[in-house]
Short mmCIF file of C-alpha atoms and ligand atoms in Angstrom, two decimals:
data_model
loop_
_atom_site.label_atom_id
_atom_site.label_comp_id
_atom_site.label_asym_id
_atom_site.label_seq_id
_atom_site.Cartn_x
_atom_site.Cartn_y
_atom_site.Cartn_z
CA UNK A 1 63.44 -49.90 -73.95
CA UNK A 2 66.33 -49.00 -71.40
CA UNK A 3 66.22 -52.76 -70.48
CA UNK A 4 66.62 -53.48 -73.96
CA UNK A 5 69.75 -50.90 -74.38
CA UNK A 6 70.93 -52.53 -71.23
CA UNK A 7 71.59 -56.07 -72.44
CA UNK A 8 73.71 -54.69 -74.92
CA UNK A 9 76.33 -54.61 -72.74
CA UNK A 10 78.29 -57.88 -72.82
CA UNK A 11 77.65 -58.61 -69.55
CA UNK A 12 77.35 -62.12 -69.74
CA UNK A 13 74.19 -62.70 -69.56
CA UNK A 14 72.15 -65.16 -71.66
CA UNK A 15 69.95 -62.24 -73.07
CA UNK A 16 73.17 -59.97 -73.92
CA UNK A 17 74.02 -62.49 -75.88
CA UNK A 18 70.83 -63.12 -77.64
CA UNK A 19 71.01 -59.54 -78.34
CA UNK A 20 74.68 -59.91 -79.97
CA UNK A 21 73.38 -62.58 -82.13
CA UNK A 22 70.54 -60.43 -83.47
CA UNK A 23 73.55 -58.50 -85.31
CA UNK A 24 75.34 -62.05 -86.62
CA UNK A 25 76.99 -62.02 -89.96
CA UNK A 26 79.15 -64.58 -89.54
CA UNK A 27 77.85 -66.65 -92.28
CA UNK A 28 75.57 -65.54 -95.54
CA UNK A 29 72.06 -66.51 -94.17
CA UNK A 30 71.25 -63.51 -92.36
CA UNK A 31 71.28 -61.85 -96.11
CA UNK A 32 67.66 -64.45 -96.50
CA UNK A 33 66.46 -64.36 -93.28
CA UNK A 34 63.65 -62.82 -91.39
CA UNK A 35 65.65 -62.46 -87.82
CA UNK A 36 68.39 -64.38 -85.92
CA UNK A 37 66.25 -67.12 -83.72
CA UNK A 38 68.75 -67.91 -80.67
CA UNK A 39 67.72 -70.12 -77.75
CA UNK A 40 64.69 -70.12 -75.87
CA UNK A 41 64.73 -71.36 -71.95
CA UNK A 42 65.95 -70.85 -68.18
CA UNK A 43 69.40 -69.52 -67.98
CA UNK A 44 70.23 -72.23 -65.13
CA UNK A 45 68.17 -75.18 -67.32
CA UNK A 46 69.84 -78.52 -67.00
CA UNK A 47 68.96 -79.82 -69.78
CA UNK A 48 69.20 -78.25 -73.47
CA UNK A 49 67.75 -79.47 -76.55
CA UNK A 50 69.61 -78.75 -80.07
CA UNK A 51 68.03 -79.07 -82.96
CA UNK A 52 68.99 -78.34 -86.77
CA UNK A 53 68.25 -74.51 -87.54
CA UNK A 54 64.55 -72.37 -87.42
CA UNK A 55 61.70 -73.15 -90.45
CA UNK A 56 59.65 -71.08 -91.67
CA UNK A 57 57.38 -70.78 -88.57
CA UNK A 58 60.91 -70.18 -86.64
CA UNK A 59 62.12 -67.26 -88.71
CA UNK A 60 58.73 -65.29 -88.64
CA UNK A 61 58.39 -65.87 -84.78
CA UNK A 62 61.47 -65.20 -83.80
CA UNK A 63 61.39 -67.99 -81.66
CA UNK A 64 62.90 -72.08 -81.97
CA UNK A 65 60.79 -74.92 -82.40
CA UNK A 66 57.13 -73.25 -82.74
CA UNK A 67 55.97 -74.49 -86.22
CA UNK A 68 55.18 -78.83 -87.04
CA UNK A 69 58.15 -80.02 -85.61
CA UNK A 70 58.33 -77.94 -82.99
CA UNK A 71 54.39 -79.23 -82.13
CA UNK A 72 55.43 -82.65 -82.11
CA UNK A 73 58.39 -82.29 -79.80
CA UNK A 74 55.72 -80.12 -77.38
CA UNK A 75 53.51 -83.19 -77.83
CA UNK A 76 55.22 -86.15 -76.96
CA UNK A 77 56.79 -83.88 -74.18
CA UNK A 78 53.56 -83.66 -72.84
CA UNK A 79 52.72 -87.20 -73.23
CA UNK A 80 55.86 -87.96 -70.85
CA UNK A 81 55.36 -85.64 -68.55
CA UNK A 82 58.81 -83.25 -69.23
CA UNK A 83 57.78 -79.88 -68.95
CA UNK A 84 59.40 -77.70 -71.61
CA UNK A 85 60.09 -74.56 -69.54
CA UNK A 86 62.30 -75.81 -67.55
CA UNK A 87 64.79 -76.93 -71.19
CA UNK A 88 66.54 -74.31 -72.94
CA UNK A 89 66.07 -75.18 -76.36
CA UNK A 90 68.11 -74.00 -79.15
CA UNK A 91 69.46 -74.54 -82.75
CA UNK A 92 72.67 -75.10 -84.18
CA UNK A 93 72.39 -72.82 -86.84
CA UNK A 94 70.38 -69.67 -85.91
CA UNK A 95 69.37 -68.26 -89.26
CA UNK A 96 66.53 -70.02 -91.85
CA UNK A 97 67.87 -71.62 -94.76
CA UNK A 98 65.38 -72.13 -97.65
CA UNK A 99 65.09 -71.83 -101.06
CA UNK A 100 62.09 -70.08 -102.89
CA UNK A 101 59.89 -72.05 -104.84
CA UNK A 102 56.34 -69.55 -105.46
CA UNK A 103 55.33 -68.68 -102.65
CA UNK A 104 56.81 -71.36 -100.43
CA UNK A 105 60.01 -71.16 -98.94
CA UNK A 106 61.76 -74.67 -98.97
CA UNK A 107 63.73 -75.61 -96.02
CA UNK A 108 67.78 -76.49 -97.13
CA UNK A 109 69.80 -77.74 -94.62
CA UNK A 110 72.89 -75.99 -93.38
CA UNK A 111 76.24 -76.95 -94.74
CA UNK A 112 79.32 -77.36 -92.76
CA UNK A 113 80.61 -74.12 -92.98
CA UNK A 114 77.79 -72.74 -91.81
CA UNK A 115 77.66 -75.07 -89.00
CA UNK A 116 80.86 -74.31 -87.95
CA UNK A 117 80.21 -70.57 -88.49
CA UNK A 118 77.22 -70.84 -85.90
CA UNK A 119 79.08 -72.93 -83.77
CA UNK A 120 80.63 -70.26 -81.61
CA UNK A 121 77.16 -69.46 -80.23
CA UNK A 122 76.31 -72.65 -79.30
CA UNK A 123 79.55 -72.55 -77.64
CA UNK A 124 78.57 -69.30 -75.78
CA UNK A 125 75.15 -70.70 -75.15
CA UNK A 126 76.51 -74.18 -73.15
CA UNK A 127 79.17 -71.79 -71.22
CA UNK A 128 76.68 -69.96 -70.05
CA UNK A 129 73.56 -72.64 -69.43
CA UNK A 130 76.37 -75.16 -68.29
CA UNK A 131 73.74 -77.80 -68.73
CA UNK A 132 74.56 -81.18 -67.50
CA UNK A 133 72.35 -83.20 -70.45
CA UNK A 134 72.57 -81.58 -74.02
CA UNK A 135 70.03 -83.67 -76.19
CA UNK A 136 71.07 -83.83 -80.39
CA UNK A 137 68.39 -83.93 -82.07
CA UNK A 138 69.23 -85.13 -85.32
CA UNK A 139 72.60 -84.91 -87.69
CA UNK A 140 73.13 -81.56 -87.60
CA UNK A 141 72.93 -81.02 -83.95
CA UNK A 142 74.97 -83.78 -83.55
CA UNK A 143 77.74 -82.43 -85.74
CA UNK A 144 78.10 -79.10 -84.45
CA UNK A 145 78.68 -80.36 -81.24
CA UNK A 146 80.96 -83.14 -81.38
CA UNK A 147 82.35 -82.15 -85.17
CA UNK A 148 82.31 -86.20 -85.42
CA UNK A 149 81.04 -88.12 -88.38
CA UNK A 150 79.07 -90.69 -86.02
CA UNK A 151 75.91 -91.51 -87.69
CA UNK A 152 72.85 -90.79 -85.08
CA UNK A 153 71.37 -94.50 -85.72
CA UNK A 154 74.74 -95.71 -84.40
CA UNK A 155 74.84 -93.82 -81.67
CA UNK A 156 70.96 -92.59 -80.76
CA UNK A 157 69.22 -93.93 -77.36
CA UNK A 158 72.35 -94.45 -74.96
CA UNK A 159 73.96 -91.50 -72.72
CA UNK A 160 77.91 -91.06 -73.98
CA UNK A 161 79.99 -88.77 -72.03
CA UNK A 162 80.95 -85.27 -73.25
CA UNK A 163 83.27 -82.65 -72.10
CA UNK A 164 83.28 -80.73 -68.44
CA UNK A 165 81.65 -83.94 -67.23
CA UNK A 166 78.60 -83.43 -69.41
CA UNK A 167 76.07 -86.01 -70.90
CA UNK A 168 75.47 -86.12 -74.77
CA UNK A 169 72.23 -87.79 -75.29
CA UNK A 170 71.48 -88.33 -79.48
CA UNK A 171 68.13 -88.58 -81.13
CA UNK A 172 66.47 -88.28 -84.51
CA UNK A 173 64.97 -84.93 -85.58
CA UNK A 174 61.35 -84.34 -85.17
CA UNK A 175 60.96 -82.89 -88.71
CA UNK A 176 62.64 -86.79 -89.74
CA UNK A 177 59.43 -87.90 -88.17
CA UNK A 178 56.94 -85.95 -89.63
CA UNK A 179 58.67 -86.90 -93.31
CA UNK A 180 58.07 -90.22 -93.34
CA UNK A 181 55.69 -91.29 -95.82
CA UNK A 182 54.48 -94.68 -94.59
CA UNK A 183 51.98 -93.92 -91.70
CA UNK A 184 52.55 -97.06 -89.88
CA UNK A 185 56.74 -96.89 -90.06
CA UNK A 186 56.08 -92.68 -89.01
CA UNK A 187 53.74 -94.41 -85.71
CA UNK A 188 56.78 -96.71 -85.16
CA UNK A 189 59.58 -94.11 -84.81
CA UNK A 190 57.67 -91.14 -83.15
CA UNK A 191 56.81 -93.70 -80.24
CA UNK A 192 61.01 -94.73 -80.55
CA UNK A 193 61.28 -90.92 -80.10
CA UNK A 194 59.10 -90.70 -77.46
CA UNK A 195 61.18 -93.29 -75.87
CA UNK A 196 64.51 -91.32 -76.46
CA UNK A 197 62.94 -88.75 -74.65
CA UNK A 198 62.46 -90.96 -71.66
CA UNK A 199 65.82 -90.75 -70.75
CA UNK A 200 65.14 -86.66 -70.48
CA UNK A 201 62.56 -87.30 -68.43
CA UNK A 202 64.57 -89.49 -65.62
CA UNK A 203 67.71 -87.69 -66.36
CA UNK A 204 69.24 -86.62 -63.18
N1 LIG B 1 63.52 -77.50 -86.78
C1 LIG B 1 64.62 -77.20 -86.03
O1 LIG B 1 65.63 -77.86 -86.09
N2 LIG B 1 64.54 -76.17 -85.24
C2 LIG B 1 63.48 -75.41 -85.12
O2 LIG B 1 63.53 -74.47 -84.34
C3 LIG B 1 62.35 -75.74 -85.89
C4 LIG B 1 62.40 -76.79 -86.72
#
């Protein structure tokens, strides 16, 4: 559409940019890919969420955290109240990684390189957001934006100060939680999670 032609134009917009990415070849995963999966939530949000990179769900959608994981961090949103249209929620690495095994296609998590690769959008996506709580959820997230080699158990459940007077707030990844083989140990850590995610909730 002409709207669509529009955002082209780098007019520094959150959706110009989306657009941009849609043409990314800064690193090799496009090659695999279905589509570039950017960001997803209010341009003035206060509060953005980073996870690792889209699944499988993610890639065919077009859109971030829609498949399990994505259904458990809706869920315990729910349960606390925080509703998730008012986050922008995004990915440090905006292309699906997997491996093909049949007909299944195997999640493989991004390397550094790649991180770093992707970085620059999540870059563009906090200058433009300027959100005054970004949430890591999980190693990944936490890597591309700090570059640190903190380990999130050390550092998980406690506000530490970021740059430009921002709050970094670090959690585990959902899809961590829905791994976990014992049932009772998975109960344990999705209600620590759900605790993590207090702090979203009374974050002001
Ligand atoms: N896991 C992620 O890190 N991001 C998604 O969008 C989906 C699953």
């Amino acid at each position: 559409s002409a709207r669509e032609e529009q955002s082209t134009l780098p007019d520094g917009t959150l959706a110009s940019l989306a657009h941009e990415a849609r043409h990314c070849t800064r690193c090799a995963l496009h090659c695999k890919a279905t589509q570039t999966v950017f960001g997803d939530g209010p341009e003035n949000a206060k509060i953005m969420v980073v996870g690792e990179q889209p699944g499988d769900h993610e890639d065919l959608a077009g859109k971030p955290f829609v498949g399990p994981a994505g259904q458990l961090f809706d869920r315990t949103l729910r349960e606390i109240g925080v509703d998730r249209g008012g986050l922008y929620v995004t990915n440090a690495v905006k292309h699906f990684k997997y491996e093909t095994r049949g007909k299944r296609r195997i999640h493989q998590r991004p390397n550094a390189g790649e991180v770093e690769q992707c970085r620059w959008w999540l870059n563009q996506e906090i200058a433009l957001v300027q959100p005054k709580l970004i949430v890591a959820m999980g190693a990944t997230a936490l890597y591309a934006l700090t570059g640190g080699k903190e380990k999130v158990s050390e550092i998980r459940g406690r506000p530490l100060p970021m740059q430009e007077g921002r709050t970094l707030f670090v959690t585990v990844h959902p899809s961590y939680l829905l791994r976990l083989p014992d049932e009772q140990a998975k109960e344990m850590e999705i209600k620590k999670f759900k605790q993590d995610m207090l702090y979203v909730r009374n974050f002001e």
